[in-house]
Structures are given as structure tokens and as C-alpha cells.
Amino acid sequence: MLSRRREDKVFSVLIKSGGIATIFVILSIFFFLFWEVLPIFVPARIETLKITTVKQTLKGEVFLLDEYMNYLISVGNDGFKIVNAREGDVVSTEIINDLHAFYLDPLTYVLFLVRDDATVDIFDILWVEKFTKFGKRFVEPSIDKVTSFKLPSKVDLIRGVKLPEDEGYLFIGSSKETLYFVNLETEEDFLTEEITYSPRLSSFKVEHNVVDVAISRDGKFICVISGFYLSCFERENLLSEKLLSYTLSSRAVAFDFLVGDRALVLLEDGKPPVVWITAKIGSEVRFVNAKNFSRGCKEYINLSVSPINRTFLAQCGNGTFYAYYSTNERLLLESPAPVLSSPIFITPRGDHLFWVTKDEIYTVRFVNDYPEISLKSLFGKVWYEGMDSPSYVWQSTGGTDSFEPKLSLIPLLMGTLKGVVYSLIFAVPISVLSALLVSQFMNSKQINLIKPAVEFMASIPTVILGFLAALWLAPLIERNLFSFLVIFVLLPFYILVFYFVFTVLPSDSKWKTIGLAAVFIYSLGPLFHMTKRLEYLWFEGGFVEWLSENGVYYDQRNALIVGLAVGFTIVPIIFSIAEDAFSNVPKSILVGAMALGASRIQAVFKVVLPAALPGVFAGIILGFGRAVGETMIVLMATGNTPILDFSPFTGFRTISANIAVELPEAPLGSSLYRVLFLSALLLMVIALVFNGVANYIRMRLHRKLKF
Amino acid sequence: MTNSKYWEDLILWYLRVSLLLLLLLLIGVLLVIFKNALAAFSVKDLYLLETKSGKKFLGEIWLNSRVAEDNLRLRVGNRDIYGKEFIVVKKDEIESIRVDKDAVLVERVKWGVFIGYLKELIIGNRRVDPEISIVEKTIKKVEKLREKEHELSRNIARLSNELRVVQEKSSPSPYVLEELKKRIETLFKELDNVRAEISQYKLVASTVEGDISTLDMGNVVRVVASGKISYFKKSKIYLSRIWDFLSEYPAESNTAGGIMPAIFGTAVLVFVMTIMVLPFGVIAAVYMHEYAQEGWLINLVRVAVSNLAAVPSIVFGMFGLGFFIYRIGGTIDSVFFPYKLPHPTFGTGGLLWASATLAILTLPVVIVATEEGLASVPRVVREGALALGATKWEVIKGVVLPGAIPGILTGAILAISRAAGEVAPLMLVGVVKMAPELPISGEFPFIHLNRKFMHLGFHIYDLAFQSPNVESVEPLIFATSAVLLVIVLLSNAVTISLRNYLRKRYTHGL
């Protein structure tokens, strides 16, 4: 007795815990998506301040910290120093007494020094990779002199960059109204493989005193502020053809190109930052002011651009600093800086910020994982670099590291909608009408034949339909587009012809129907050939070519094809729900209407159809929900190009196909990964809402029809 | 009145046509698939075609939807010589076309088929007239040799593996090492002998242009002289081609050969999924129906579970990737297999996670069906058992569950037929285009749940979209589709008939 009771208890506990655990796991799918999306809503922040006391006074003005934050490079008017940023020891010092001006490029790690005798030295800052005893990687800086050259006269302001792929260096120096532009091209000796640089100098006269210069790191653009005028040029047309001219309203503190070299940031006192991006206006490249930022400083101290993305930071004189993201005009962070009036710097991985005073280094962690995601970039129009106007674009990855991710979900949502609409156009009439016929005008024997057939239809794997649509149907329709369209339009009239034949013929056996159906099917062949001849006559044999000549673009894999294939998968759903709704209308109503003198058709259309209409609607909604989530067909039968139009002859990309294409390539936890989960969440919410609405309608209808 | 009768009949006509179109669609799809699939293996006549410009082509006629009406598409084979397998000729450029009785089609392991004329059979130093019966005998002989070759290389691989294991030991016994090395050496010698023997057999053939080409018999699978063989022979070849397709590994990066691993992978996947989904689904349903307190909470759970069926399957795939692979699999790797990192063991797609994903996908179906089954057991029966002194568990075990078995079975089969056709989630959780090993093998632990696997549905997708040569692969895609369709339709038919049978039994029994 005891053991029986114990057994009962044990199993009760087992089933309860097992059941709850199972239910928990399957319901966790709802929460898991939220969980994966959640981090993108966490705003950027700074964490844990670390202060290192440096054991010597630092006279530097510009600083660089390596990605592991082990070494600080400090450059000032007395030369440069390398400091151990963890311990505070000065590792090496290079004192230069005759230093006149210097420039350290924070993104290409190159240092230019001008001596009193107008000699310019170029140093590369190299991060030498090393490993600790435990196999952990770290880097040690080494500052190597590359070359030096002499300018005609001394310059006060210098700028320079190292060009990508070892193409050499660009240098600009200016004093008052003179501007020297030096291009140092790499020359490799064939025999010794020794690399030398030959400086080619050109000098310019500018109308006003040169205040600041910025060079894009690919060497393509050069921008100059002289007096109160900012102008940008292509390197080849320096000071001749202006790509941008802008009049400053107050003191310009800093300006620089962002990563990718197609966006220029300017900090002017008392204004939010101004960002210009390159845009194609007609056939020409111009800089346009396409971004608006909400906050700024009265008095800026400096600008620091992130080496990894389009984040940039501005330090204010009052001790606050701001972080912005260029693409979506987002203010990422507004925060007090740990030190007043020291410039802000960012580390090479963009994940730490630091400030340096005379004897201390302040470092903070900068958590900024998803700056490119915002409501504006997901759902709004954004003017991306190099484009001619603001637009909705999905292009998540590009060829280079400095690619600007374009994460608009609008093309995907619209693509999804397009696919669904075209499949509904095809599926709704055929399935609802068939359901009406089956439920109202057929006997149970016929019904028992047709219903399993439709169920069969529902179970055909979509990958097969996708393959058929893409490789069999798409070329077929491309070759015979005209015939298909004509037959599609003509079909209702053609049926009319058969109807008249039917009424004229005597006899009333079922063979007449079957025979006519056979003739109907067989006559489609000659009809098809007739349309082919017409096409040949009217369009010289090429309707598709004619279309494209008249500006209608035709993709082989297009919305029409997808509509047919996805429509095929939702026909059984709409059919069975609608059939269910029709046959649930009590026979008594139908019979009652007929007893009052209505004909069968009248009774069906005036009584049964209105009563069952909510059920039909529910079926359509369910079909909608199913079509939204369809993946394989759209993956195979569209070109998967995320474009935004509603033409039936072009392809598109849906949310589901986008996930299938991009998720395997998306690194865990990256912005793309999160956005894909967000799109999946959208997809699930859409499907669930539609399913819920449909079920609710059906439930109410059921209750209503029960009396 | 008569006027309105006309209209009414007309409306009825439109209804009829729409149903006709619906059925035509279904039949059309099935016809296209099965017709093309069966045609893929048939023995076709070889046509000799001469164009007006004097060009000669020899090949089988293969039409498909990409070929316009005024064109003719020929499969001329000889990919190693012509570079492509198919050519398209405009019909009005054809001078003459006739069946060529002398031509043969040689199926090869590499390079697809050869189409041309047989000239000679070389056996060692002898040159023999290539009569079909002799050639076929030779093929059989070579086939046996090739089997021997395969077995030898398998043995060599096994022994080398053993050798590696022994060498990795801290103190390998020199005797064992010596012994193993010796055995491997002898096997290699034997292998060389067999290979030399195989290379003695050669087939000399000429293309339609008269270029002589020497085919190694080791590369020849079958020689079909379609002009000279009987219908019986043709159907025999037809069946053996189908059998080869079903039972062989893919060859030439999936563009040739069979789909055995894909069928196998699909079956194992569905099997493992069923094993996972059934106990959990039944336990959850028993809990919800028998143990849980009725109320808004359990009703909410019920609604949520039934609504899960509406969630797009790709979302389940994401759940599988994000939760099973990255979270659980990643944790397993870092706890149990840290020495293999950064190479993931369970932190990557594989059979286990794919089955688990499909199990989650089909769990709602099983739960709902089982609950229906449980609900169908009448109260009277339970109360009778309770009145006889049975405990709750005894009632469930002895009375309720047996009564619910039909419901559970229906759920299981519904789950299977849904899982067999599902591809989108699998693409995220471990299906691959070419798995080097089957997920089941003779090695411990026999079922390798962390292995990647092939799948029929994904195979179709892969052939259609990743293949470098869609033209020649198209028949294979149709055939693979037909196989998948047959599997899915069969399991569906079983569901439908089971449901009808059970319905009858219920209404009769109670």
C-alpha cells in the first residue's frame, strides 16, 4: 500500500515537473527572441574609471593608447614619450629641442614632426604583436622613422595621413596664406626591394590665413578652413574645383573625416556638430549637409573619431562630452568627463575612452555595441554616404571594414507584404469559390474525394514548390508572359463561351460536364498558340523585351512567380477554413430561405455567404499569416534583392528569406545578429496577431451560428 | 425568371472552374515532378542530328521549360571534351535528324556520360571487338576489382588510424608498431596490384566527329546501346538506375551519383526528433490535462501552445541557433570540451540540435493531439477505476493512456510529416550540402549526434541554387523532389487513414 502511494507521488512529481519544464521550454521561444533583441535598447554608457598616476610630468598634447591599454604614446612640443599605462613608468623618451610643429594622425598611426629648419620627419607608429607566457596577445609600440624631407619655409600648421596599401603618405603644411602639399609616393627598388619615398611638392596661395586642414585617409579629399571659409576639394583639383563651400559662424575647433572617408565632421562653438557626407548630385560628387544633431557645446575642446565605426566624440570646455553616431544622427551619450578641459581620446578598438592630464591617465570603458541601430535607421529614411538622396536601404555587409551598414527594415517589410499580397490575389478567389462549391453544391461522396486532395496539397514540402517555381515555372512564364497574361484576362470570358455551349447542348448527364471540362482543358493549347502568334505579330516575338524597352523591368524570378507558388501553399488553408465556415451555417437557414421562394443560388449567396463571411475572412487572415512566414519559396523564387517597389515583374526580399540568407553569416551578438532577431520578432508578432485575430473571429462565428 | 436562371447557372460555372483550376494545379505539380523524375532515369534513343551548316551532334533529346518551342535541346554528354553537356539547336537549322542505332551511351563515374561509338575493347595486350555482351562482362569483372580496391583502401585507412592511435601512446610497443606497418605495406602492395589490373581494361570509343577517346574501364559504370537492346533490357537498366540513385553516395560535388546519405539523414533526423518529441509532448499533455489546476493560467498556456503552430518555422530555426547552439552548445563546449576550442563540438549545428529544433517545432502538434486523445477517455471509465481503489497514476497508466494512444499516434505522425518537409529551420541548425560521414556508424557511440548531416529538402535547395551546373543536375533535382514527396505523402496518407480508422473505432466502441 505504501509503495503504491509512493509510486503515485513519485509519478505525480515527475509528470508535474516534466510537464512544466516542457511547457516552459516551448514558451521560452517567445521570450528568447525578446532576450536577444533587448541589448539594442540599452543606450551607450561608460563604466569603471581607472586612474593611472604617471611618474613624470607629461607635457604632451596628443595621445594614443594601444588596444590593450598597456602603452600610452604622448606627443608634445618637447618630443614624444612612451608610458606604461598600467604602471605609470615612462618606458622611453625622445626629446627634440628644435621641434616647431607636430601632427599625430589617430587613425593611420603616423606622426609628422617639423623642425625649426623646416625639415619634416615622418614616423610610423607600429604595434608589434607579442605574446605573454600564457599565450595572451599584446602589442608593444615602436616608433620608426620612415623618411624626412625639407620644405621651402617653416610651417605652423601640419596635417598628414598614411595612405592605405602602402601607397605612401600625404602631407600638408601651411603658415598664414601659404599651403604646401606634399605627396610621398612609395618607390620600391627592383633589385634590393628597398623602399624609398620621393616627395613631390606643390605650393598654393590662399586668400585668408589657413586655420585647419583635413585629409581623408584614402587620400581622395582635402578640406581647408581659411579665414571663415571651409572648402573641400578632390586631391587632384586642389583649390580649384570646390566640392563644398561653407561659411563658418563662429570659431572652428576641429574637423576631421570619419571612418570610411566619406563623411566630414566640423565642430563650431555654440552649435551641434555639422556633418557633411559625399553624395552623387547628377554625375558629380558633392559634400552635402545631410545630418542634424540635437546637442552640442558652447565651447569645444576637441574632436575624436572612432577608428572602427562612425562614432565621434566631442569634448566640451564645461567638462561634458558627447558621443554621436553619424549615419542615424544619434546622440549616443552625454556624460560628464572625469577631467575638465582635457581633450578626449578613443582607443583603437573604440571600446575605451581616455583623458590625460599632466600626471594622470583616466580611462573608462565605453560600451557602445549597437550605435548603428535606432528607430530612424531601422524604419526611417536615411541619407547614406555616396547616395543621391535619403532612402530605405538594407545592405548589412560590405567589402571593406569601413563599410557603412544600412539596416532599414522597410524594404524587407515591404517585400514581405508584396509577396503576401500577390499570393493572396492568386489564392483567395480560387480557394473561396471552390470552398463554396464544395460545401454547398456537392454530395458527401464528392467531398470525401476532394478534401483529402486539398490536404495532400498542403503537405507538399515548400522547398519542392520553390524549386519548381524557380527553375521550371519562372523560365516558362518568362518565355510566355504575354500568353499567360492574355489567358489570365480572357479566362472569365472564355468560361462564358463554354457556359453557352453547355446550355445549348441537350442531354443532362454528368458526362456532359466531364466532357466539357476535358474540351476546356484541351482547348487551352490552341488558345495558347494563338496568343503566341499575336505576340509575334504585335511585339515582334518579344513581349518581355518590349516591356523592358518601355521601362518596365522584368526579372525572371519575380513577384508573379512567388505569388503563384506561395499562393499554392495557402490555398489549402483558406479552402479548409472557408469550407468549414460555409458548412457550419445551419442547413435550416438555407432550407428556410428556399422555402420562402429563394432559389438555391440566391439562398447560398444571400444567406449562407453573408453568415459565413467572417469565417472566410478568418481563413484569408490565416493564409496571410502563413504567407508572411514562408521562407523556402521566396528564398528560391525571388532574386532576394531588397528593393522597394510593387511591380509584379521584379523580385524582392522578405524578412524570412533575409534571415535564412544572413543569419548563418552574422557573428553572435553583432548588430546584424540583433537586427535579424528583431526582424524575427516582428515576423512572429505579425504571425501571432493574425492567427489570434483569425481564431477570435472563428470562435465568435461558431458561437453565433450555434444559436 | 428564366433570365435569372441563366445567371445562376453561370455563377455555378465559375465556381466549378475555380475548383477545376485548383485540382489542375495540384495534379499539374505532381505530374511535372513525377514525369520529370521518372524521365530522368529512362533509356532514351540516341539521335544523330546534322545542321545545315554541316555540324553533327549525337545525343538524347531533353526538353525543359527553358527551351523555347522552336529549339531542340540535346544532351551530347562528353563534358571532358565539349565542356558542356547540353546543346541547343534551332529547329529550322536542322538538316536531318534520325535515331542512331549504333551509338552508345557510356555512364561514367567522372565527367558524366560519354556518347559516341565503341571501337575496341582493350584487355591487357589484347584488342577485342566491343560486342555489348563482352563489354558488360568486362564491366562486371572490373566492378569486382573496384570493390576489392575500395575494401583495401578502407582497410588501409582503418589500420593507419590504428597506427596513429598506437603512436600517440606514451610508450608504444615497437612490436605492435612494426606489425601494423608491415600489414599496411602489404595492403598497399595489394592495392597497387589491383589498380594495375584495373588499368589494363580500356574502352576505345569515338565521338560523333570521329575523335578517338580512350576510356578507363575503372571509370565506366554502364554501357547502354539503346538502339540494340530489348524493352526488357531497357526497363532493367531503368530500374537499376533508380536503385543506384537511391542507394549511392553523391559524386562529383553532388552533381551526380545518388542521394542515399540525404535519405538516411532525413530518416535519422525524423527518428531522433520523434524520440525527443513524444515523451515530452505526452508528459506535457498529461500534466495539462490531468494534473494542472483548471483556470485562466492553464487556458492561457493552452492558447499559447496552439498559437505556436502559427509561428513561422524560420523563427524556430533562429531559436535553435541562438538558444540550442550558441547558448547550450557553447556552454557544453566550454565545460566538457575546452581542449578542442576554438573548434566547436556541440557549439555548432548538428543532428542533435536540428532534431531538438524540429522537436520544439512539432511539440504543439503532439501536445494538442495527445490532449484530444486524453479528453476522449470518458469520465465514467476514470471514475470507475478510481472507485475500485486505483491511485491517480494507476488510472493514468492503466486506463487513460491506453485510451489516448490513438491520439498520441496521430500526433506523432502529424509531427513526422511536418518535420520531413521542413527545410528553412534546418538551414540554420546543421544541415550541410555534403556530410563526410553518416550520423550513424559502427564506431562508438554509434549515433553521432554532433555530426552534420544531409537532408533531402536541403539537397534540393542546394542542387538548385549552389550547383555549378544546373542544366545537368535538373533531372536529379526532380528525382530528389519525387523521393521527398513520396515520403511526405506516404506519411500523410498514413495519418489520414489512421485518423479515419480511429474515428470509426471510437464511434463504434463507445
Coordinates of N, CA, C and O in Angstrom, one line a residue, chain A residues 243-338:
Chain A
L243 N 34.1 71.1 -53.8 CA 33.0 70.2 -53.6 C 32.1 70.6 -52.5 O 31.0 70.1 -52.3
L244 N 32.6 71.6 -51.7 CA 31.8 72.1 -50.6 C 32.4 73.5 -50.3 O 33.6 73.7 -50.2
S245 N 31.5 74.4 -50.1 CA 31.9 75.7 -49.5 C 30.9 76.1 -48.5 O 29.7 76.0 -48.7
Y246 N 31.5 76.5 -47.3 CA 30.7 76.8 -46.2 C 31.3 77.9 -45.4 O 32.5 78.0 -45.3
T247 N 30.4 78.8 -44.9 CA 30.9 79.9 -44.2 C 30.7 79.7 -42.7 O 29.6 79.4 -42.3
L248 N 31.8 79.8 -41.9 CA 31.7 79.5 -40.5 C 31.0 80.6 -39.8 O 31.1 81.8 -40.2
S249 N 30.2 80.3 -38.7 CA 29.6 81.4 -38.0 C 30.4 81.7 -36.7 O 30.2 82.7 -36.1
S250 N 31.2 80.8 -36.3 CA 32.0 81.1 -35.1 C 33.3 80.3 -35.2 O 33.6 79.7 -36.2
R251 N 34.0 80.2 -34.1 CA 35.3 79.6 -34.1 C 35.2 78.1 -34.5 O 34.4 77.3 -33.9
A252 N 36.0 77.6 -35.4 CA 36.0 76.2 -35.8 C 37.1 75.6 -34.9 O 38.2 76.0 -34.9
V253 N 36.7 74.6 -34.1 CA 37.6 74.0 -33.2 C 38.3 72.8 -33.9 O 39.6 72.7 -33.8
A254 N 37.6 72.0 -34.5 CA 38.2 70.8 -35.1 C 37.4 70.3 -36.2 O 36.2 70.5 -36.2
F255 N 38.0 69.7 -37.2 CA 37.3 69.0 -38.2 C 38.1 67.8 -38.7 O 39.3 67.8 -38.7
D256 N 37.4 66.7 -39.0 CA 38.1 65.5 -39.5 C 37.1 64.6 -40.2 O 35.9 64.8 -40.2
F257 N 37.7 63.7 -41.0 CA 36.9 62.7 -41.7 C 36.6 61.5 -40.8 O 37.5 61.2 -40.0
L258 N 35.4 61.0 -40.9 CA 35.1 59.8 -40.2 C 35.6 58.6 -40.9 O 36.1 58.6 -42.0
V259 N 35.6 57.4 -40.2 CA 36.0 56.2 -40.9 C 35.2 56.0 -42.2 O 34.0 56.3 -42.2
G260 N 35.9 55.5 -43.2 CA 35.2 55.4 -44.5 C 35.4 56.5 -45.4 O 35.2 56.4 -46.6
D261 N 35.9 57.7 -44.9 CA 36.4 58.8 -45.6 C 35.3 59.5 -46.5 O 35.6 60.2 -47.4
R262 N 34.1 59.2 -46.2 CA 33.0 59.9 -47.0 C 32.2 60.8 -46.1 O 31.1 61.3 -46.5
A263 N 32.6 61.1 -44.9 CA 31.8 62.0 -44.0 C 32.8 62.9 -43.3 O 33.8 62.4 -42.8
L264 N 32.5 64.2 -43.3 CA 33.3 65.2 -42.7 C 32.6 65.8 -41.5 O 31.4 66.2 -41.6
V265 N 33.2 65.8 -40.3 CA 32.6 66.4 -39.1 C 33.3 67.7 -38.8 O 34.5 67.8 -38.8
L266 N 32.5 68.7 -38.5 CA 33.1 70.0 -38.1 C 32.5 70.4 -36.7 O 31.3 70.3 -36.5
L267 N 33.3 70.8 -35.8 CA 32.8 71.3 -34.5 C 33.0 72.8 -34.5 O 34.1 73.3 -34.6
E268 N 31.9 73.6 -34.4 CA 31.9 75.0 -34.3 C 31.4 75.4 -32.9 O 30.4 74.8 -32.5
D269 N 32.0 76.3 -32.3 CA 31.5 76.7 -30.9 C 30.0 77.1 -31.0 O 29.6 77.8 -31.9
G270 N 29.3 76.7 -30.0 CA 27.9 77.1 -29.9 C 26.9 76.4 -30.8 O 25.7 76.8 -30.8
K271 N 27.4 75.4 -31.5 CA 26.4 74.7 -32.4 C 26.6 73.2 -32.3 O 27.7 72.8 -31.9
P272 N 25.6 72.4 -32.6 CA 25.8 71.0 -32.6 C 26.8 70.7 -33.7 O 27.0 71.5 -34.6
P273 N 27.4 69.5 -33.7 CA 28.3 69.2 -34.8 C 27.6 69.2 -36.2 O 26.5 68.9 -36.3
V274 N 28.4 69.6 -37.2 CA 27.9 69.6 -38.5 C 28.6 68.5 -39.3 O 29.8 68.3 -39.2
V275 N 27.8 67.6 -40.0 CA 28.4 66.5 -40.7 C 28.0 66.7 -42.2 O 26.8 66.8 -42.5
W276 N 29.0 66.6 -43.0 CA 28.7 66.6 -44.5 C 29.1 65.2 -45.0 O 30.1 64.6 -44.5
I277 N 28.3 64.6 -45.9 CA 28.6 63.4 -46.5 C 28.7 63.6 -48.0 O 28.1 64.5 -48.5
T278 N 29.5 62.7 -48.6 CA 29.6 62.8 -50.1 C 28.2 62.3 -50.6 O 27.6 61.4 -50.1
A279 N 27.8 62.9 -51.7 CA 26.6 62.5 -52.4 C 26.7 62.6 -53.8 O 27.5 63.5 -54.3
K280 N 26.0 61.8 -54.6 CA 26.1 61.9 -56.0 C 25.0 62.9 -56.4 O 23.8 62.6 -56.3
I281 N 25.3 64.1 -56.9 CA 24.3 65.0 -57.4 C 24.5 65.0 -58.9 O 25.5 65.5 -59.4
G282 N 23.6 64.5 -59.6 CA 23.8 64.3 -61.0 C 24.9 63.3 -61.2 O 24.9 62.2 -60.6
S283 N 25.9 63.7 -62.0 CA 27.1 62.8 -62.1 C 28.2 63.2 -61.3 O 29.3 62.6 -61.3
E284 N 28.0 64.3 -60.5 CA 29.2 64.8 -59.7 C 29.1 64.5 -58.2 O 28.0 64.4 -57.7
V285 N 30.2 64.4 -57.6 CA 30.3 64.2 -56.2 C 30.3 65.5 -55.5 O 31.1 66.4 -55.8
R286 N 29.5 65.7 -54.5 CA 29.5 66.9 -53.7 C 29.4 66.5 -52.2 O 28.9 65.4 -51.9
F287 N 29.8 67.4 -51.4 CA 29.5 67.2 -49.9 C 28.2 67.8 -49.6 O 28.0 69.0 -49.9
V288 N 27.3 67.1 -48.9 CA 26.0 67.7 -48.6 C 25.9 67.6 -47.1 O 26.3 66.7 -46.4
N289 N 25.2 68.6 -46.5 CA 24.9 68.6 -45.1 C 23.6 67.9 -44.9 O 22.5 68.4 -45.0
A290 N 23.7 66.6 -44.6 CA 22.5 65.8 -44.5 C 22.2 65.3 -43.1 O 21.2 64.6 -43.0
K291 N 22.9 65.7 -42.2 CA 22.7 65.2 -40.8 C 22.4 66.3 -39.8 O 23.0 67.4 -39.9
N292 N 21.5 66.1 -38.9 CA 21.2 67.0 -37.9 C 21.4 66.4 -36.5 O 20.9 65.3 -36.3
F293 N 22.2 67.1 -35.7 CA 22.4 66.5 -34.3 C 21.7 67.4 -33.3 O 21.6 68.7 -33.6
S294 N 21.4 66.9 -32.2 CA 20.5 67.7 -31.3 C 21.3 68.5 -30.3 O 20.8 69.5 -29.9
R295 N 22.4 68.0 -29.8 CA 23.1 68.8 -28.8 C 24.5 69.1 -29.1 O 25.1 68.5 -30.0
G296 N 25.0 70.1 -28.5 CA 26.4 70.5 -28.7 C 27.0 71.3 -27.6 O 26.3 71.6 -26.7
C297 N 28.2 71.7 -27.7 CA 28.8 72.5 -26.6 C 28.9 74.0 -27.0 O 28.9 74.4 -28.2
K298 N 28.9 74.8 -26.0 CA 29.2 76.3 -26.2 C 30.6 76.4 -26.7 O 30.9 77.3 -27.5
E299 N 31.5 75.6 -26.1 CA 32.9 75.8 -26.4 C 33.5 74.4 -26.5 O 33.5 73.7 -25.5
Y300 N 34.0 74.0 -27.6 CA 34.5 72.7 -27.8 C 36.0 72.7 -27.5 O 36.7 73.7 -27.6
I301 N 36.5 71.5 -27.0 CA 37.9 71.4 -26.8 C 38.5 70.6 -27.9 O 39.5 71.0 -28.6
N302 N 37.9 69.4 -28.2 CA 38.5 68.7 -29.3 C 37.5 67.7 -29.9 O 36.4 67.5 -29.3
L303 N 37.8 67.0 -31.0 CA 37.0 66.0 -31.6 C 37.8 64.8 -31.7 O 39.0 64.8 -31.9
S304 N 37.2 63.6 -31.4 CA 37.9 62.4 -31.6 C 37.0 61.4 -32.3 O 35.9 61.2 -32.0
V305 N 37.5 60.9 -33.4 CA 36.7 60.0 -34.2 C 37.1 58.5 -34.0 O 38.3 58.2 -33.8
S306 N 36.1 57.7 -33.9 CA 36.3 56.3 -33.6 C 37.0 55.6 -34.8 O 36.6 55.8 -36.0
P307 N 38.0 54.7 -34.5 CA 38.6 54.0 -35.6 C 37.8 52.9 -36.2 O 38.2 52.3 -37.2
I308 N 36.7 52.5 -35.5 CA 36.0 51.3 -36.0 C 34.7 51.6 -36.6 O 34.2 50.8 -37.4
N309 N 34.0 52.6 -36.2 CA 32.7 52.9 -36.9 C 32.5 54.4 -36.9 O 33.4 55.2 -36.7
R310 N 31.3 54.8 -37.3 CA 31.0 56.2 -37.5 C 30.7 57.0 -36.2 O 30.0 58.0 -36.3
T311 N 31.2 56.5 -35.1 CA 31.0 57.2 -33.8 C 32.0 58.3 -33.8 O 33.2 58.1 -34.2
F312 N 31.6 59.5 -33.3 CA 32.7 60.5 -33.0 C 32.3 61.2 -31.7 O 31.2 61.2 -31.2
L313 N 33.3 61.7 -31.0 CA 33.2 62.3 -29.7 C 33.6 63.7 -29.6 O 34.6 64.1 -30.3
A314 N 32.9 64.5 -28.9 CA 33.3 65.9 -28.7 C 33.4 66.2 -27.3 O 32.5 65.9 -26.5
Q315 N 34.5 66.9 -26.9 CA 34.7 67.3 -25.5 C 34.4 68.7 -25.4 O 34.8 69.5 -26.2
C316 N 33.7 69.1 -24.3 CA 33.3 70.5 -24.1 C 34.2 71.1 -23.0 O 34.7 70.4 -22.2
G317 N 34.2 72.5 -23.1 CA 35.0 73.2 -22.1 C 34.4 73.1 -20.7 O 35.1 73.2 -19.7
N318 N 33.1 72.9 -20.6 CA 32.5 72.8 -19.3 C 32.6 71.5 -18.7 O 32.0 71.2 -17.7
G319 N 33.3 70.6 -19.3 CA 33.5 69.3 -18.7 C 32.5 68.2 -19.1 O 32.6 67.1 -18.6
T320 N 31.6 68.4 -20.0 CA 30.8 67.3 -20.5 C 31.4 66.9 -21.8 O 32.1 67.6 -22.5
F321 N 31.1 65.6 -22.2 CA 31.4 65.2 -23.5 C 30.2 64.5 -24.1 O 29.4 64.0 -23.5
Y322 N 30.2 64.5 -25.5 CA 29.1 63.9 -26.2 C 29.7 62.9 -27.1 O 30.8 63.0 -27.7
A323 N 28.9 61.8 -27.3 CA 29.2 60.8 -28.4 C 28.1 60.8 -29.4 O 26.9 60.7 -29.0
Y324 N 28.4 60.9 -30.6 CA 27.4 60.9 -31.7 C 27.7 59.7 -32.6 O 28.8 59.2 -32.7
Y325 N 26.6 59.3 -33.4 CA 26.8 58.4 -34.5 C 26.3 59.1 -35.8 O 25.2 59.6 -35.8
S326 N 27.1 59.1 -36.8 CA 26.8 59.9 -37.9 C 25.7 59.4 -38.7 O 24.8 60.1 -39.1
T327 N 25.6 58.1 -39.1 CA 24.6 57.5 -40.0 C 23.2 57.9 -39.6 O 22.4 58.4 -40.4
N328 N 22.9 57.6 -38.4 CA 21.5 57.8 -38.0 C 21.3 59.0 -37.1 O 20.3 59.2 -36.4
E329 N 22.3 59.9 -37.1 CA 22.2 61.2 -36.4 C 21.9 61.0 -34.9 O 21.1 61.8 -34.3
R330 N 22.4 60.0 -34.3 CA 22.0 59.6 -33.0 C 23.0 60.3 -32.0 O 24.2 60.3 -32.2
L331 N 22.4 60.8 -30.9 CA 23.3 61.3 -29.8 C 23.4 60.0 -28.9 O 22.4 59.6 -28.2
L332 N 24.6 59.4 -28.9 CA 24.7 58.2 -28.2 C 24.8 58.4 -26.7 O 24.3 57.6 -25.9
L333 N 25.5 59.5 -26.3 CA 25.8 59.6 -24.9 C 26.2 61.0 -24.6 O 26.8 61.7 -25.3
E334 N 25.7 61.5 -23.4 CA 26.1 62.8 -22.9 C 26.5 62.5 -21.5 O 25.7 62.0 -20.7
S335 N 27.7 62.9 -21.1 CA 28.2 62.5 -19.8 C 29.2 63.5 -19.3 O 30.0 64.1 -20.2
P336 N 29.4 63.6 -18.0 CA 30.5 64.5 -17.5 C 31.8 63.7 -17.7 O 31.9 62.5 -17.5
A337 N 32.8 64.5 -18.1 CA 34.1 63.9 -18.3 C 34.8 63.9 -16.9 O 34.5 64.7 -16.1
P338 N 35.7 62.9 -16.6 CA 36.3 62.9 -15.3 C 37.3 64.1 -15.1 O 37.6 64.4 -14.0

